């Protein structure tokens, strides 16, 4: 992957924020809802602990607010401005989008949150 080594890669793939060698999640598919919160304890490649402190990922709620707004604004622009729907239809489109993309918003927020605290380290990849 050409973006490997950047935060963007880790944020969009859910890869370990330090070595980018494996997924942080037990199940990479966010739509398997019973596994959506399940995260590995640490990276089997570089031994990075993902839970820096207890309840670390509660902080990602702050991020998910911003990510959610981004999805809502996108839904509004597409339905109201591009498809010329009524305001009520645009509102329904926003609600449907928030529900449909909920698991993705949740994972993106967690990935952004952990990437605020950890950076890629290319020395860990060679191990
Ligand atoms: Zn790792």
Short mmCIF file of N, CA and C in Angstrom, two decimals, residues 1-119:
data_model
loop_
_atom_site.label_atom_id
_atom_site.label_comp_id
_atom_site.label_asym_id
_atom_site.label_seq_id
_atom_site.Cartn_x
_atom_site.Cartn_y
_atom_site.Cartn_z
N UNK A 1 0.84 -1.21 0.00
CA UNK A 1 0.00 0.00 0.00
C UNK A 1 0.87 1.25 0.00
N UNK A 2 0.47 2.22 -0.84
CA UNK A 2 1.34 3.38 -0.95
C UNK A 2 1.21 4.33 0.25
N UNK A 3 0.10 4.25 0.99
CA UNK A 3 -0.06 5.15 2.13
C UNK A 3 0.50 4.55 3.41
N UNK A 4 1.00 3.33 3.36
CA UNK A 4 1.51 2.68 4.56
C UNK A 4 2.61 3.55 5.17
N UNK A 5 2.55 3.70 6.48
CA UNK A 5 3.51 4.58 7.14
C UNK A 5 2.94 5.93 7.46
N UNK A 6 1.73 6.21 7.00
CA UNK A 6 1.09 7.48 7.34
C UNK A 6 -0.07 7.21 8.30
N UNK A 7 -0.47 8.24 9.03
CA UNK A 7 -1.61 8.11 9.94
C UNK A 7 -2.88 7.80 9.16
N UNK A 8 -2.98 8.33 7.95
CA UNK A 8 -4.17 8.10 7.13
C UNK A 8 -4.38 6.60 6.92
N UNK A 9 -3.29 5.87 6.67
CA UNK A 9 -3.39 4.43 6.46
C UNK A 9 -3.97 3.75 7.69
N UNK A 10 -3.44 4.07 8.85
CA UNK A 10 -3.91 3.44 10.09
C UNK A 10 -5.35 3.82 10.39
N UNK A 11 -5.71 5.08 10.12
CA UNK A 11 -7.07 5.55 10.42
C UNK A 11 -8.09 4.84 9.53
N UNK A 12 -7.78 4.67 8.25
CA UNK A 12 -8.78 4.08 7.36
C UNK A 12 -8.77 2.55 7.33
N UNK A 13 -7.69 1.93 7.79
CA UNK A 13 -7.67 0.46 7.79
C UNK A 13 -7.82 -0.13 9.18
N UNK A 14 -7.64 0.68 10.23
CA UNK A 14 -7.69 0.14 11.58
C UNK A 14 -6.45 -0.65 11.93
N UNK A 15 -5.36 -0.39 11.21
CA UNK A 15 -4.11 -1.10 11.47
C UNK A 15 -3.46 -0.59 12.75
N UNK A 16 -2.59 -1.42 13.33
CA UNK A 16 -1.83 -1.02 14.52
C UNK A 16 -1.17 0.33 14.25
N UNK A 17 -1.39 1.33 15.13
CA UNK A 17 -0.88 2.68 14.84
C UNK A 17 0.64 2.78 14.85
N UNK A 18 1.32 1.79 15.43
CA UNK A 18 2.78 1.91 15.49
C UNK A 18 3.49 1.16 14.37
N UNK A 19 3.01 -0.04 14.00
CA UNK A 19 3.75 -0.80 12.99
C UNK A 19 2.95 -1.00 11.70
N UNK A 20 1.65 -0.76 11.72
CA UNK A 20 0.79 -0.90 10.53
C UNK A 20 0.82 -2.31 9.95
N UNK A 21 1.17 -3.32 10.76
CA UNK A 21 1.30 -4.68 10.23
C UNK A 21 0.04 -5.51 10.38
N UNK A 22 -0.82 -5.17 11.33
CA UNK A 22 -2.02 -5.99 11.50
C UNK A 22 -3.15 -5.12 12.02
N UNK A 23 -4.39 -5.65 11.94
CA UNK A 23 -5.55 -4.90 12.39
C UNK A 23 -5.61 -4.90 13.91
N UNK A 24 -6.09 -3.79 14.49
CA UNK A 24 -6.29 -3.72 15.94
C UNK A 24 -7.50 -4.53 16.36
N UNK A 25 -8.41 -4.77 15.42
CA UNK A 25 -9.70 -5.34 15.78
C UNK A 25 -9.72 -6.85 15.61
N UNK A 26 -10.50 -7.53 16.47
CA UNK A 26 -10.63 -8.98 16.35
C UNK A 26 -11.33 -9.34 15.05
N UNK A 27 -12.29 -8.52 14.64
CA UNK A 27 -12.96 -8.73 13.36
C UNK A 27 -12.87 -7.43 12.56
N UNK A 28 -12.24 -7.48 11.40
CA UNK A 28 -12.00 -6.26 10.63
C UNK A 28 -13.29 -5.65 10.08
N UNK A 29 -14.33 -6.47 9.92
CA UNK A 29 -15.59 -5.98 9.36
C UNK A 29 -16.41 -5.29 10.45
N UNK A 30 -16.61 -3.95 10.37
CA UNK A 30 -17.35 -3.26 11.43
C UNK A 30 -18.83 -3.61 11.47
N UNK A 31 -19.35 -4.23 10.40
CA UNK A 31 -20.78 -4.54 10.38
C UNK A 31 -21.12 -5.86 11.04
N UNK A 32 -20.12 -6.58 11.55
CA UNK A 32 -20.42 -7.72 12.41
C UNK A 32 -20.59 -7.12 13.80
N UNK A 33 -21.85 -6.78 14.14
CA UNK A 33 -22.10 -5.90 15.28
C UNK A 33 -21.68 -6.49 16.63
N UNK A 34 -21.71 -7.83 16.76
CA UNK A 34 -21.32 -8.36 18.08
C UNK A 34 -19.82 -8.21 18.31
N UNK A 35 -19.05 -7.96 17.25
CA UNK A 35 -17.60 -7.80 17.39
C UNK A 35 -17.14 -6.35 17.25
N UNK A 36 -18.09 -5.40 17.10
CA UNK A 36 -17.68 -4.05 16.71
C UNK A 36 -16.78 -3.39 17.76
N UNK A 37 -16.97 -3.72 19.05
CA UNK A 37 -16.15 -3.11 20.10
C UNK A 37 -14.92 -3.95 20.44
N UNK A 38 -14.82 -5.17 19.89
CA UNK A 38 -13.75 -6.07 20.34
C UNK A 38 -12.42 -5.69 19.70
N UNK A 39 -11.49 -5.37 20.56
CA UNK A 39 -10.19 -4.92 20.11
C UNK A 39 -9.15 -5.84 20.73
N UNK A 40 -8.10 -6.16 19.98
CA UNK A 40 -7.06 -7.00 20.55
C UNK A 40 -6.37 -6.27 21.69
N UNK A 41 -5.86 -7.04 22.66
CA UNK A 41 -5.20 -6.40 23.80
C UNK A 41 -3.93 -5.70 23.37
N UNK A 42 -3.13 -6.40 22.56
CA UNK A 42 -1.93 -5.75 22.04
C UNK A 42 -1.58 -6.31 20.67
N UNK A 43 -0.68 -5.60 20.00
CA UNK A 43 -0.25 -5.99 18.67
C UNK A 43 0.65 -7.20 18.77
N UNK A 44 0.36 -8.24 17.99
CA UNK A 44 1.20 -9.44 18.05
C UNK A 44 2.53 -9.20 17.36
N UNK A 45 2.62 -8.13 16.61
CA UNK A 45 3.84 -7.83 15.85
C UNK A 45 4.83 -7.00 16.66
N UNK A 46 4.35 -5.89 17.23
CA UNK A 46 5.26 -4.97 17.93
C UNK A 46 4.94 -4.84 19.41
N UNK A 47 3.96 -5.63 19.91
CA UNK A 47 3.62 -5.64 21.34
C UNK A 47 3.07 -4.33 21.87
N UNK A 48 2.62 -3.45 20.99
CA UNK A 48 2.00 -2.21 21.45
C UNK A 48 0.68 -2.51 22.12
N UNK A 49 0.49 -2.01 23.35
CA UNK A 49 -0.81 -2.16 24.02
C UNK A 49 -1.76 -1.10 23.47
N UNK A 50 -2.95 -1.54 23.00
CA UNK A 50 -3.89 -0.58 22.42
C UNK A 50 -4.64 0.19 23.50
N UNK A 51 -4.95 -0.48 24.61
CA UNK A 51 -5.62 0.22 25.71
C UNK A 51 -4.53 0.88 26.56
N UNK A 52 -4.19 2.12 26.22
CA UNK A 52 -3.12 2.82 26.92
C UNK A 52 -3.45 2.92 28.40
N UNK A 53 -4.72 3.15 28.71
CA UNK A 53 -5.18 3.21 30.09
C UNK A 53 -6.59 2.64 30.11
N UNK A 54 -7.13 2.29 31.30
CA UNK A 54 -8.49 1.75 31.33
C UNK A 54 -9.48 2.72 30.69
N UNK A 55 -10.42 2.17 29.95
CA UNK A 55 -11.45 2.99 29.28
C UNK A 55 -10.87 4.02 28.33
N UNK A 56 -9.71 3.72 27.76
CA UNK A 56 -9.04 4.68 26.87
C UNK A 56 -9.95 5.13 25.73
N UNK A 57 -10.73 4.19 25.17
CA UNK A 57 -11.50 4.53 23.97
C UNK A 57 -12.77 5.34 24.26
N UNK A 58 -13.08 5.59 25.54
CA UNK A 58 -14.19 6.50 25.82
C UNK A 58 -13.91 7.87 25.23
N UNK A 59 -12.64 8.24 25.19
CA UNK A 59 -12.26 9.55 24.63
C UNK A 59 -12.62 9.68 23.17
N UNK A 60 -12.76 8.55 22.47
CA UNK A 60 -13.06 8.62 21.05
C UNK A 60 -14.48 9.15 20.81
N UNK A 61 -15.27 9.26 21.89
CA UNK A 61 -16.61 9.85 21.73
C UNK A 61 -16.50 11.31 21.27
N UNK A 62 -15.47 12.01 21.75
CA UNK A 62 -15.29 13.40 21.30
C UNK A 62 -15.05 13.43 19.79
N UNK A 63 -14.24 12.47 19.32
CA UNK A 63 -13.92 12.42 17.89
C UNK A 63 -15.16 12.02 17.10
N UNK A 64 -15.95 11.08 17.65
CA UNK A 64 -17.09 10.57 16.89
C UNK A 64 -18.13 11.67 16.67
N UNK A 65 -18.16 12.66 17.57
CA UNK A 65 -19.05 13.80 17.36
C UNK A 65 -18.68 14.50 16.05
N UNK A 66 -17.40 14.80 15.88
CA UNK A 66 -16.94 15.48 14.67
C UNK A 66 -17.13 14.62 13.42
N UNK A 67 -16.80 13.33 13.54
CA UNK A 67 -16.94 12.43 12.39
C UNK A 67 -18.41 12.30 12.01
N UNK A 68 -19.28 12.21 13.03
CA UNK A 68 -20.71 12.12 12.78
C UNK A 68 -21.24 13.35 12.06
N UNK A 69 -20.78 14.54 12.49
CA UNK A 69 -21.19 15.78 11.83
C UNK A 69 -20.76 15.75 10.36
N UNK A 70 -19.56 15.26 10.10
CA UNK A 70 -19.06 15.21 8.72
C UNK A 70 -19.97 14.34 7.86
N UNK A 71 -20.38 13.16 8.39
CA UNK A 71 -21.28 12.28 7.64
C UNK A 71 -22.65 12.94 7.46
N UNK A 72 -23.14 13.63 8.50
CA UNK A 72 -24.45 14.26 8.42
C UNK A 72 -24.44 15.38 7.38
N UNK A 73 -23.39 16.19 7.39
CA UNK A 73 -23.29 17.28 6.42
C UNK A 73 -23.21 16.71 5.00
N UNK A 74 -22.45 15.63 4.83
CA UNK A 74 -22.34 15.00 3.51
C UNK A 74 -23.71 14.50 3.05
N UNK A 75 -24.46 13.86 3.96
CA UNK A 75 -25.79 13.35 3.61
C UNK A 75 -26.72 14.50 3.23
N UNK A 76 -26.63 15.60 3.98
CA UNK A 76 -27.49 16.75 3.70
C UNK A 76 -27.16 17.34 2.33
N UNK A 77 -25.87 17.54 2.06
CA UNK A 77 -25.47 18.15 0.78
C UNK A 77 -25.90 17.27 -0.40
N UNK A 78 -25.69 15.94 -0.25
CA UNK A 78 -26.06 15.05 -1.36
C UNK A 78 -27.56 15.07 -1.59
N UNK A 79 -28.36 14.95 -0.51
CA UNK A 79 -29.81 14.84 -0.72
C UNK A 79 -30.45 16.20 -1.04
N UNK A 80 -30.03 17.26 -0.34
CA UNK A 80 -30.73 18.55 -0.50
C UNK A 80 -30.21 19.32 -1.71
N UNK A 81 -28.92 19.39 -1.87
CA UNK A 81 -28.36 20.21 -2.95
C UNK A 81 -28.26 19.46 -4.28
N UNK A 82 -27.83 18.18 -4.22
CA UNK A 82 -27.63 17.45 -5.47
C UNK A 82 -28.90 16.76 -5.95
N UNK A 83 -29.68 16.18 -5.02
CA UNK A 83 -30.89 15.45 -5.42
C UNK A 83 -32.14 16.31 -5.30
N UNK A 84 -31.98 17.57 -4.82
CA UNK A 84 -33.09 18.53 -4.71
C UNK A 84 -34.28 17.97 -3.93
N UNK A 85 -34.01 17.29 -2.83
CA UNK A 85 -35.10 16.76 -2.00
C UNK A 85 -35.65 17.86 -1.10
N UNK A 86 -36.77 17.57 -0.44
CA UNK A 86 -37.32 18.53 0.52
C UNK A 86 -36.48 18.49 1.79
N UNK A 87 -36.68 19.47 2.68
CA UNK A 87 -35.93 19.49 3.94
C UNK A 87 -36.23 18.26 4.78
N UNK A 88 -37.51 17.83 4.78
CA UNK A 88 -37.88 16.65 5.57
C UNK A 88 -37.16 15.41 5.04
N UNK A 89 -37.13 15.26 3.72
CA UNK A 89 -36.42 14.11 3.13
C UNK A 89 -34.93 14.18 3.44
N UNK A 90 -34.37 15.39 3.41
CA UNK A 90 -32.96 15.55 3.74
C UNK A 90 -32.70 15.14 5.18
N UNK A 91 -33.64 15.50 6.07
CA UNK A 91 -33.50 15.12 7.48
C UNK A 91 -33.54 13.60 7.63
N UNK A 92 -34.49 12.96 6.92
CA UNK A 92 -34.58 11.50 6.97
C UNK A 92 -33.29 10.88 6.42
N UNK A 93 -32.76 11.46 5.35
CA UNK A 93 -31.51 10.95 4.78
C UNK A 93 -30.38 11.01 5.79
N UNK A 94 -30.33 12.10 6.60
CA UNK A 94 -29.29 12.23 7.62
C UNK A 94 -29.44 11.13 8.66
N UNK A 95 -30.68 10.91 9.13
CA UNK A 95 -30.90 9.89 10.16
C UNK A 95 -30.51 8.51 9.64
N UNK A 96 -30.96 8.20 8.41
CA UNK A 96 -30.63 6.89 7.82
C UNK A 96 -29.11 6.74 7.67
N UNK A 97 -28.45 7.82 7.23
CA UNK A 97 -26.99 7.77 7.07
C UNK A 97 -26.30 7.51 8.40
N UNK A 98 -26.74 8.20 9.45
CA UNK A 98 -26.11 8.03 10.77
C UNK A 98 -26.25 6.60 11.27
N UNK A 99 -27.42 5.98 10.99
CA UNK A 99 -27.62 4.60 11.44
C UNK A 99 -26.81 3.64 10.57
N UNK A 100 -26.87 3.85 9.24
CA UNK A 100 -26.21 2.93 8.32
C UNK A 100 -24.68 2.98 8.49
N UNK A 101 -24.14 4.17 8.72
CA UNK A 101 -22.69 4.30 8.82
C UNK A 101 -22.21 4.29 10.27
N UNK A 102 -23.12 4.04 11.22
CA UNK A 102 -22.75 4.03 12.63
C UNK A 102 -21.50 3.22 12.96
N UNK A 103 -21.46 1.94 12.55
CA UNK A 103 -20.26 1.16 12.87
C UNK A 103 -18.98 1.73 12.26
N UNK A 104 -19.09 2.28 11.05
CA UNK A 104 -17.90 2.87 10.42
C UNK A 104 -17.48 4.13 11.17
N UNK A 105 -18.46 4.96 11.58
CA UNK A 105 -18.15 6.17 12.34
C UNK A 105 -17.45 5.79 13.65
N UNK A 106 -17.97 4.74 14.28
CA UNK A 106 -17.39 4.29 15.56
C UNK A 106 -15.92 3.86 15.37
N UNK A 107 -15.68 3.03 14.34
CA UNK A 107 -14.31 2.55 14.11
C UNK A 107 -13.39 3.69 13.70
N UNK A 108 -13.86 4.57 12.81
CA UNK A 108 -13.03 5.71 12.38
C UNK A 108 -12.63 6.57 13.58
N UNK A 109 -13.60 6.81 14.48
CA UNK A 109 -13.32 7.65 15.65
C UNK A 109 -12.27 7.01 16.53
N UNK A 110 -12.39 5.70 16.74
CA UNK A 110 -11.40 5.02 17.57
C UNK A 110 -10.02 5.06 16.92
N UNK A 111 -9.98 4.88 15.59
CA UNK A 111 -8.70 4.90 14.90
C UNK A 111 -8.06 6.29 14.99
N UNK A 112 -8.89 7.33 14.80
CA UNK A 112 -8.35 8.69 14.89
C UNK A 112 -7.86 8.95 16.31
N UNK A 113 -8.66 8.53 17.29
CA UNK A 113 -8.32 8.76 18.70
C UNK A 113 -6.98 8.13 19.05
N UNK A 114 -6.77 6.85 18.70
CA UNK A 114 -5.50 6.20 19.08
C UNK A 114 -4.34 6.79 18.29
N UNK A 115 -4.63 7.27 17.07
CA UNK A 115 -3.55 7.85 16.28
C UNK A 115 -3.14 9.24 16.77
N UNK A 116 -3.96 9.85 17.65
CA UNK A 116 -3.55 11.11 18.28
C UNK A 116 -2.43 10.87 19.29
N UNK A 117 -2.38 9.63 19.82
CA UNK A 117 -1.45 9.35 20.90
C UNK A 117 -0.26 8.51 20.46
N UNK A 118 -0.36 7.84 19.31
CA UNK A 118 0.73 6.97 18.86
C UNK A 118 1.09 7.33 17.42
N UNK A 119 2.34 7.13 17.08
CA UNK A 119 2.79 7.40 15.72
C UNK A 119 3.48 6.19 15.13
#
